[in-house]
Tab-separated table of C-alpha atoms in Angstrom:
chain	number	residue	atom	x	y	z
M	1	MET	CA	11.836	48.730	64.653
M	2	ALA	CA	15.243	50.731	62.957
M	3	PRO	CA	15.459	51.018	59.854
M	4	SER	CA	18.641	49.654	60.133
M	5	MET	CA	17.164	46.408	61.643
M	6	ARG	CA	14.351	46.212	58.434
M	7	ALA	CA	13.738	42.548	58.482
M	8	LEU	CA	12.172	41.447	54.380
M	9	CYS	CA	10.867	38.289	55.463
M	10	VAL	CA	10.556	35.017	57.302
M	11	GLY	CA	9.186	31.672	56.316
M	12	ALA	CA	9.032	27.891	56.226
M	13	ALA	CA	8.393	24.837	57.917
M	14	LEU	CA	9.361	22.270	60.439
M	15	SER	CA	9.104	18.497	59.326
M	16	VAL	CA	8.435	17.362	62.991
M	17	ALA	CA	4.396	17.750	64.611
M	18	SER	CA	6.094	18.504	68.031
M	19	ALA	CA	8.154	21.518	67.279
M	20	THR	CA	6.632	22.946	64.384
M	21	THR	CA	6.191	26.605	64.404
M	22	PRO	CA	5.269	28.900	61.515
M	23	GLN	CA	8.184	30.933	61.146
M	24	ALA	CA	10.839	27.071	61.471
M	25	MET	CA	12.882	26.970	58.602
M	26	LEU	CA	15.573	24.011	59.526
M	27	GLN	CA	14.079	20.510	58.211
M	28	ARG	CA	14.142	18.165	60.859
M	29	MET	CA	13.916	14.483	61.073
M	30	TRP	CA	14.344	10.971	62.366
M	31	ALA	CA	17.423	8.634	61.879
M	32	SER	CA	16.442	4.653	61.267
M	33	ASN	CA	19.016	2.121	61.954
M	34	ASP	CA	17.251	-0.130	59.091
M	35	LEU	CA	19.470	-0.243	55.545
M	36	SER	CA	17.848	-3.192	54.360
M	37	ALA	CA	14.585	-1.569	52.594
M	38	HIS	CA	16.632	0.586	50.130
M	39	SER	CA	18.284	0.023	47.200
M	40	GLU	CA	21.836	0.588	46.125
M	41	ALA	CA	23.034	3.718	44.684
M	42	LYS	CA	23.754	4.093	41.114
M	43	PRO	CA	27.011	3.113	39.269
M	44	VAL	CA	27.503	6.410	38.436
M	45	MET	CA	30.116	8.826	39.792
M	46	PRO	CA	28.582	11.485	42.334
M	47	ASN	CA	28.910	14.912	42.451
M	48	SER	CA	31.000	16.475	45.481
M	49	TYR	CA	29.324	18.220	47.893
M	50	LYS	CA	30.632	20.288	50.887
M	51	LEU	CA	28.738	19.045	53.888
M	52	ARG	CA	28.973	21.334	56.997
M	53	LEU	CA	28.489	18.465	59.901
M	54	CYS	CA	27.887	19.731	63.478
M	55	ASN	CA	28.238	17.379	66.769
M	56	ALA	CA	25.481	18.333	69.316
M	57	TYR	CA	24.987	15.390	69.973
M	58	ALA	CA	25.517	15.269	74.035
M	59	TRP	CA	27.566	12.167	75.057
M	60	SER	CA	30.997	12.563	75.752
M	61	ALA	CA	32.790	9.801	73.091
M	62	PRO	CA	33.119	11.837	69.300
M	63	LEU	CA	30.750	11.136	66.583
M	64	GLU	CA	32.017	9.310	63.077
M	65	MET	CA	30.213	9.466	59.934
M	66	ARG	CA	30.746	6.719	57.164
M	67	ARG	CA	29.290	6.907	53.804
M	68	VAL	CA	27.800	3.287	52.982
M	69	GLN	CA	27.781	3.286	49.459
M	70	GLU	CA	30.548	3.495	46.879
M	71	PRO	CA	32.937	4.933	47.231
M	72	LYS	CA	33.165	3.820	50.787
M	73	LEU	CA	33.921	6.429	53.391
M	74	VAL	CA	35.112	6.860	56.724
M	75	GLU	CA	35.309	10.256	58.271
M	76	TYR	CA	37.708	11.355	61.594
M	77	PRO	CA	35.623	11.394	64.959
M	78	LEU	CA	34.392	14.985	65.314
M	79	PRO	CA	33.537	15.787	69.212
M	80	TYR	CA	30.910	17.445	71.030
M	81	LYS	CA	29.749	20.615	70.533
M	82	GLU	CA	32.596	20.850	67.426
M	83	CYS	CA	32.367	21.909	63.563
M	84	HIS	CA	33.792	20.812	60.339
M	85	ASP	CA	33.430	20.916	56.608
M	86	TYR	CA	34.002	18.058	54.368
M	87	SER	CA	34.122	17.782	50.568
M	88	LEU	CA	32.082	14.272	50.127
M	89	PRO	CA	30.219	12.577	46.437
M	90	LEU	CA	26.821	12.247	47.103
M	91	SER	CA	23.906	11.255	45.465
M	92	ASP	CA	19.678	11.016	46.346
M	93	GLY	CA	19.880	7.798	48.030
M	94	ASP	CA	23.004	7.999	49.827
M	95	GLU	CA	23.444	6.540	53.312
M	96	LEU	CA	25.175	8.541	55.925
M	97	GLN	CA	25.575	6.102	59.002
M	98	PHE	CA	26.878	7.334	62.209
M	99	ARG	CA	28.297	5.848	65.045
M	100	ALA	CA	29.346	7.604	68.202
M	101	GLY	CA	32.619	4.866	70.399
M	102	ASP	CA	30.860	1.540	69.771
M	103	LEU	CA	27.519	2.617	69.525
M	104	ASN	CA	25.523	2.924	66.235
M	105	ILE	CA	23.340	5.613	66.748
M	106	GLY	CA	20.975	5.858	63.045
M	107	THR	CA	22.057	6.718	58.891
M	108	PHE	CA	20.843	9.507	57.693
M	109	PHE	CA	19.061	9.292	54.254
M	110	VAL	CA	20.136	11.788	51.539
M	111	LYS	CA	17.485	12.781	49.748
M	112	GLY	CA	16.701	15.846	47.213
M	113	LEU	CA	20.294	16.978	46.655
M	114	PRO	CA	20.510	19.988	44.209
M	115	ALA	CA	21.825	19.776	40.486
M	116	ALA	CA	24.552	22.389	41.652
M	117	PRO	CA	26.559	20.922	44.472
M	118	ALA	CA	25.615	23.362	47.325
M	119	MET	CA	26.550	23.605	51.338
M	120	LEU	CA	24.715	21.360	52.493
M	121	LEU	CA	24.549	21.752	56.639
M	122	LEU	CA	23.937	18.676	58.710
M	123	VAL	CA	23.557	18.583	62.854
M	124	PRO	CA	22.783	15.426	64.698
M	125	HIS	CA	21.800	15.623	68.262
M	126	ARG	CA	19.743	13.721	70.999
M	127	LYS	CA	16.281	12.835	70.172
M	128	ASN	CA	15.227	13.884	74.017
M	129	ALA	CA	17.162	13.857	77.608
M	130	GLN	CA	16.194	10.146	78.030
M	131	SER	CA	16.812	8.822	75.309
M	132	MET	CA	20.160	8.163	72.725
M	133	ALA	CA	18.304	8.102	69.265
M	134	VAL	CA	19.520	10.658	67.028
M	135	VAL	CA	17.549	13.131	64.967
M	136	PHE	CA	19.432	15.398	62.217
M	137	ASP	CA	18.644	18.656	61.497
M	138	SER	CA	19.407	19.267	57.768
M	139	HIS	CA	19.390	22.760	55.346
M	140	MET	CA	20.933	23.948	52.014
M	141	TYR	CA	22.296	26.981	52.129
M	142	THR	CA	20.705	28.920	49.125
M	143	GLN	CA	23.173	30.722	46.736
M	144	GLY	CA	24.039	33.982	46.707
M	145	ASP	CA	26.624	36.830	47.568
M	146	TYR	CA	24.939	37.837	51.305
M	147	PRO	CA	26.196	36.199	54.796
M	148	GLN	CA	23.549	33.197	55.904
M	149	VAL	CA	23.227	32.071	59.166
M	150	ALA	CA	21.016	28.786	59.849
M	151	LEU	CA	19.573	29.040	63.747
M	152	VAL	CA	19.520	25.483	65.072
M	153	ASP	CA	18.070	24.575	68.612
M	154	ALA	CA	19.673	21.393	69.209
M	155	PHE	CA	19.058	21.361	73.386
M	156	THR	CA	17.400	18.110	74.817
M	157	GLY	CA	15.363	19.946	77.528
M	158	LEU	CA	12.435	22.418	78.289
M	159	LYS	CA	14.378	24.875	79.365
M	160	PRO	CA	12.759	29.030	77.086
M	161	THR	CA	15.646	30.682	76.195
M	162	SER	CA	15.904	33.560	73.335
M	163	LEU	CA	18.064	34.807	71.044
M	164	TYR	CA	19.133	37.730	69.587
M	165	LEU	CA	21.397	39.206	66.962
M	166	LYS	CA	22.625	42.395	67.793
M	167	GLU	CA	24.641	45.208	64.761
M	168	LYS	CA	25.657	48.598	67.060
M	169	GLU	CA	22.846	49.624	69.255
M	170	HIS	CA	19.899	47.802	67.679
M	171	ARG	CA	18.877	44.371	68.766
M	172	GLU	CA	16.642	42.035	66.954
M	173	ALA	CA	14.628	38.593	68.492
M	174	LEU	CA	15.708	35.742	66.149
M	175	ARG	CA	13.899	32.357	66.348
M	176	PHE	CA	15.676	28.757	66.499
M	177	ASN	CA	14.984	26.885	63.257
M	178	SER	CA	14.935	29.623	61.025
M	179	VAL	CA	17.664	30.931	58.300
M	180	ILE	CA	18.761	34.645	57.984
M	181	THR	CA	20.199	37.129	55.848
M	182	LEU	CA	22.847	39.601	56.925
M	183	THR	CA	25.058	42.413	55.361
M	184	PRO	CA	28.280	42.293	55.800
M	185	GLY	CA	29.326	43.260	58.999
M	186	ASP	CA	30.410	42.594	62.478
M	187	TYR	CA	27.280	41.699	65.096
M	188	GLU	CA	26.944	40.296	67.702
M	189	VAL	CA	24.791	36.941	69.096
M	190	SER	CA	23.367	36.503	72.194
M	191	MET	CA	21.352	33.538	74.340
M	192	ALA	CA	19.984	33.713	77.379
M	193	ASN	CA	17.838	31.718	79.082
M	194	SER	CA	14.817	32.365	81.797
M	195	THR	CA	17.547	32.195	85.180
M	196	GLY	CA	19.749	35.105	83.373
M	197	ALA	CA	22.655	33.128	82.490
M	198	SER	CA	23.547	34.428	78.479
M	199	GLN	CA	25.998	33.455	76.140
M	200	VAL	CA	27.631	36.005	74.310
M	201	ALA	CA	29.891	35.737	70.596
M	202	ARG	CA	31.316	38.029	67.963
M	203	LEU	CA	29.844	36.630	64.416
M	204	LYS	CA	31.630	38.711	62.019
M	205	ALA	CA	29.981	38.404	59.048
M	206	LEU	CA	31.692	38.265	55.558
M	207	GLN	CA	30.441	38.546	51.838
M	208	LYS	CA	29.340	34.617	50.437
M	209	GLU	CA	29.840	33.106	53.867
M	210	ARG	CA	27.754	30.917	55.573
M	211	TYR	CA	27.329	30.533	59.198
M	212	VAL	CA	25.180	28.378	61.630
M	213	VAL	CA	23.732	28.746	65.362
M	214	ILE	CA	23.935	26.088	67.787
M	215	ARG	CA	22.511	25.860	71.164
M	216	VAL	CA	23.353	22.373	72.527
M	217	GLY	CA	23.338	21.189	75.718
M	218	ASN	CA	21.301	17.871	77.695
M	219	ALA	CA	19.060	18.725	80.594
M	220	ALA	CA	19.295	15.861	82.075
M	221	ASN	CA	22.849	15.816	82.527
M	222	ALA	CA	21.849	19.108	84.059
M	223	THR	CA	24.869	18.405	87.182
M	224	ASP	CA	27.872	18.283	84.095
M	225	LYS	CA	29.448	20.886	82.965
M	226	ALA	CA	30.231	19.335	79.651
M	227	TYR	CA	26.777	19.289	78.725
M	228	LEU	CA	24.793	22.460	80.339
M	229	GLU	CA	22.954	24.247	77.688
M	230	ASP	CA	25.729	26.186	75.492
M	231	MET	CA	26.025	28.241	72.417
M	232	VAL	CA	27.753	26.852	68.988
M	233	VAL	CA	29.049	29.593	66.628
M	234	PHE	CA	30.638	27.495	62.716
M	235	PRO	CA	33.088	29.091	61.538
M	236	HIS	CA	34.517	31.184	64.044
M	237	SER	CA	35.197	34.886	62.966
M	238	SER	CA	38.124	35.642	61.916
M	239	SER	CA	40.376	38.514	63.218
M	240	GLY	CA	41.937	39.681	60.275
M	241	ALA	CA	38.818	39.778	58.175
M	242	ASN	CA	38.207	43.392	56.349
M	243	ALA	CA	34.284	43.607	56.176
M	244	LYS	CA	32.563	47.029	55.759
M	245	ALA	CA	28.999	46.385	58.350
M	246	LEU	CA	26.349	47.851	55.802
M	247	GLY	CA	24.047	48.771	58.742
M	248	ALA	CA	21.184	46.171	58.201
M	249	PHE	CA	20.025	42.700	57.632
M	250	PHE	CA	18.037	40.787	56.365
M	251	ALA	CA	15.542	37.689	57.245
M	252	ALA	CA	15.211	35.177	54.402
M	253	VAL	CA	13.511	32.236	52.785
M	254	ALA	CA	16.070	29.190	52.467
M	255	LEU	CA	15.439	26.020	49.873
M	256	PHE	CA	15.604	22.800	51.688
M	257	ALA	CA	17.512	19.720	49.238
M	258	LEU	CA	17.565	16.903	52.431
M	259	ALA	CA	14.754	14.445	53.597
M	260	GLY	CA	15.559	11.573	56.275
M	261	LEU	CA	13.306	8.411	56.601
M	262	GLU	CA	11.303	8.235	60.105
M	263	LEU	CA	10.855	5.281	61.749
């Protein structure tokens, strides 16, 4: 491997047995619609956290997120393949309820929040190609000056796909369901499947910024162009940003702050 592409460390674990890999770092959980078994929120004003919600739920209706506890909040519907950063009051035990149109698809249970407010990533997507049940991938970005990128595979289907990161003339293979830390600079993210089809996106990694790259789509809707395999990169690169390329990127172990309840 060229010096400019030297990896420092990789590690983590994925919580779903059917999708585990040694390098997996994103936490996956099933949703639950049963709210009766959970106690009421503590009568303490919760801290405000930045929640990055990315809709990878392959369905025509946008997702609506509701905070069940006080103060009750209902966010504007988020269309498929879009992400948005919210500032939310959150405490351990809080429930975030999700709807797609008139369909109540599930609830995410907040657990293990850090004492200091941080950015939390939440990616709802379908459990499999035939099911309407929702699964959540979650991650807590760590503190630090270097850009961090979460790589999430939310595609429902068995089609294999490779993910690459390129900086100048150097290209490195990446693993989905992991997190990498980069040095600031200009990069190219590409995704290629077994048929040779590929998607390419520019990533301008800025100091202290947090990014997410998501593979989306639903194999069961192969004839519907709206749900073909695709790649989402957020936030979008800013053409006016001026970041100096330092000529290296590093894989880093991430910590998790969210947990969910299996059905």
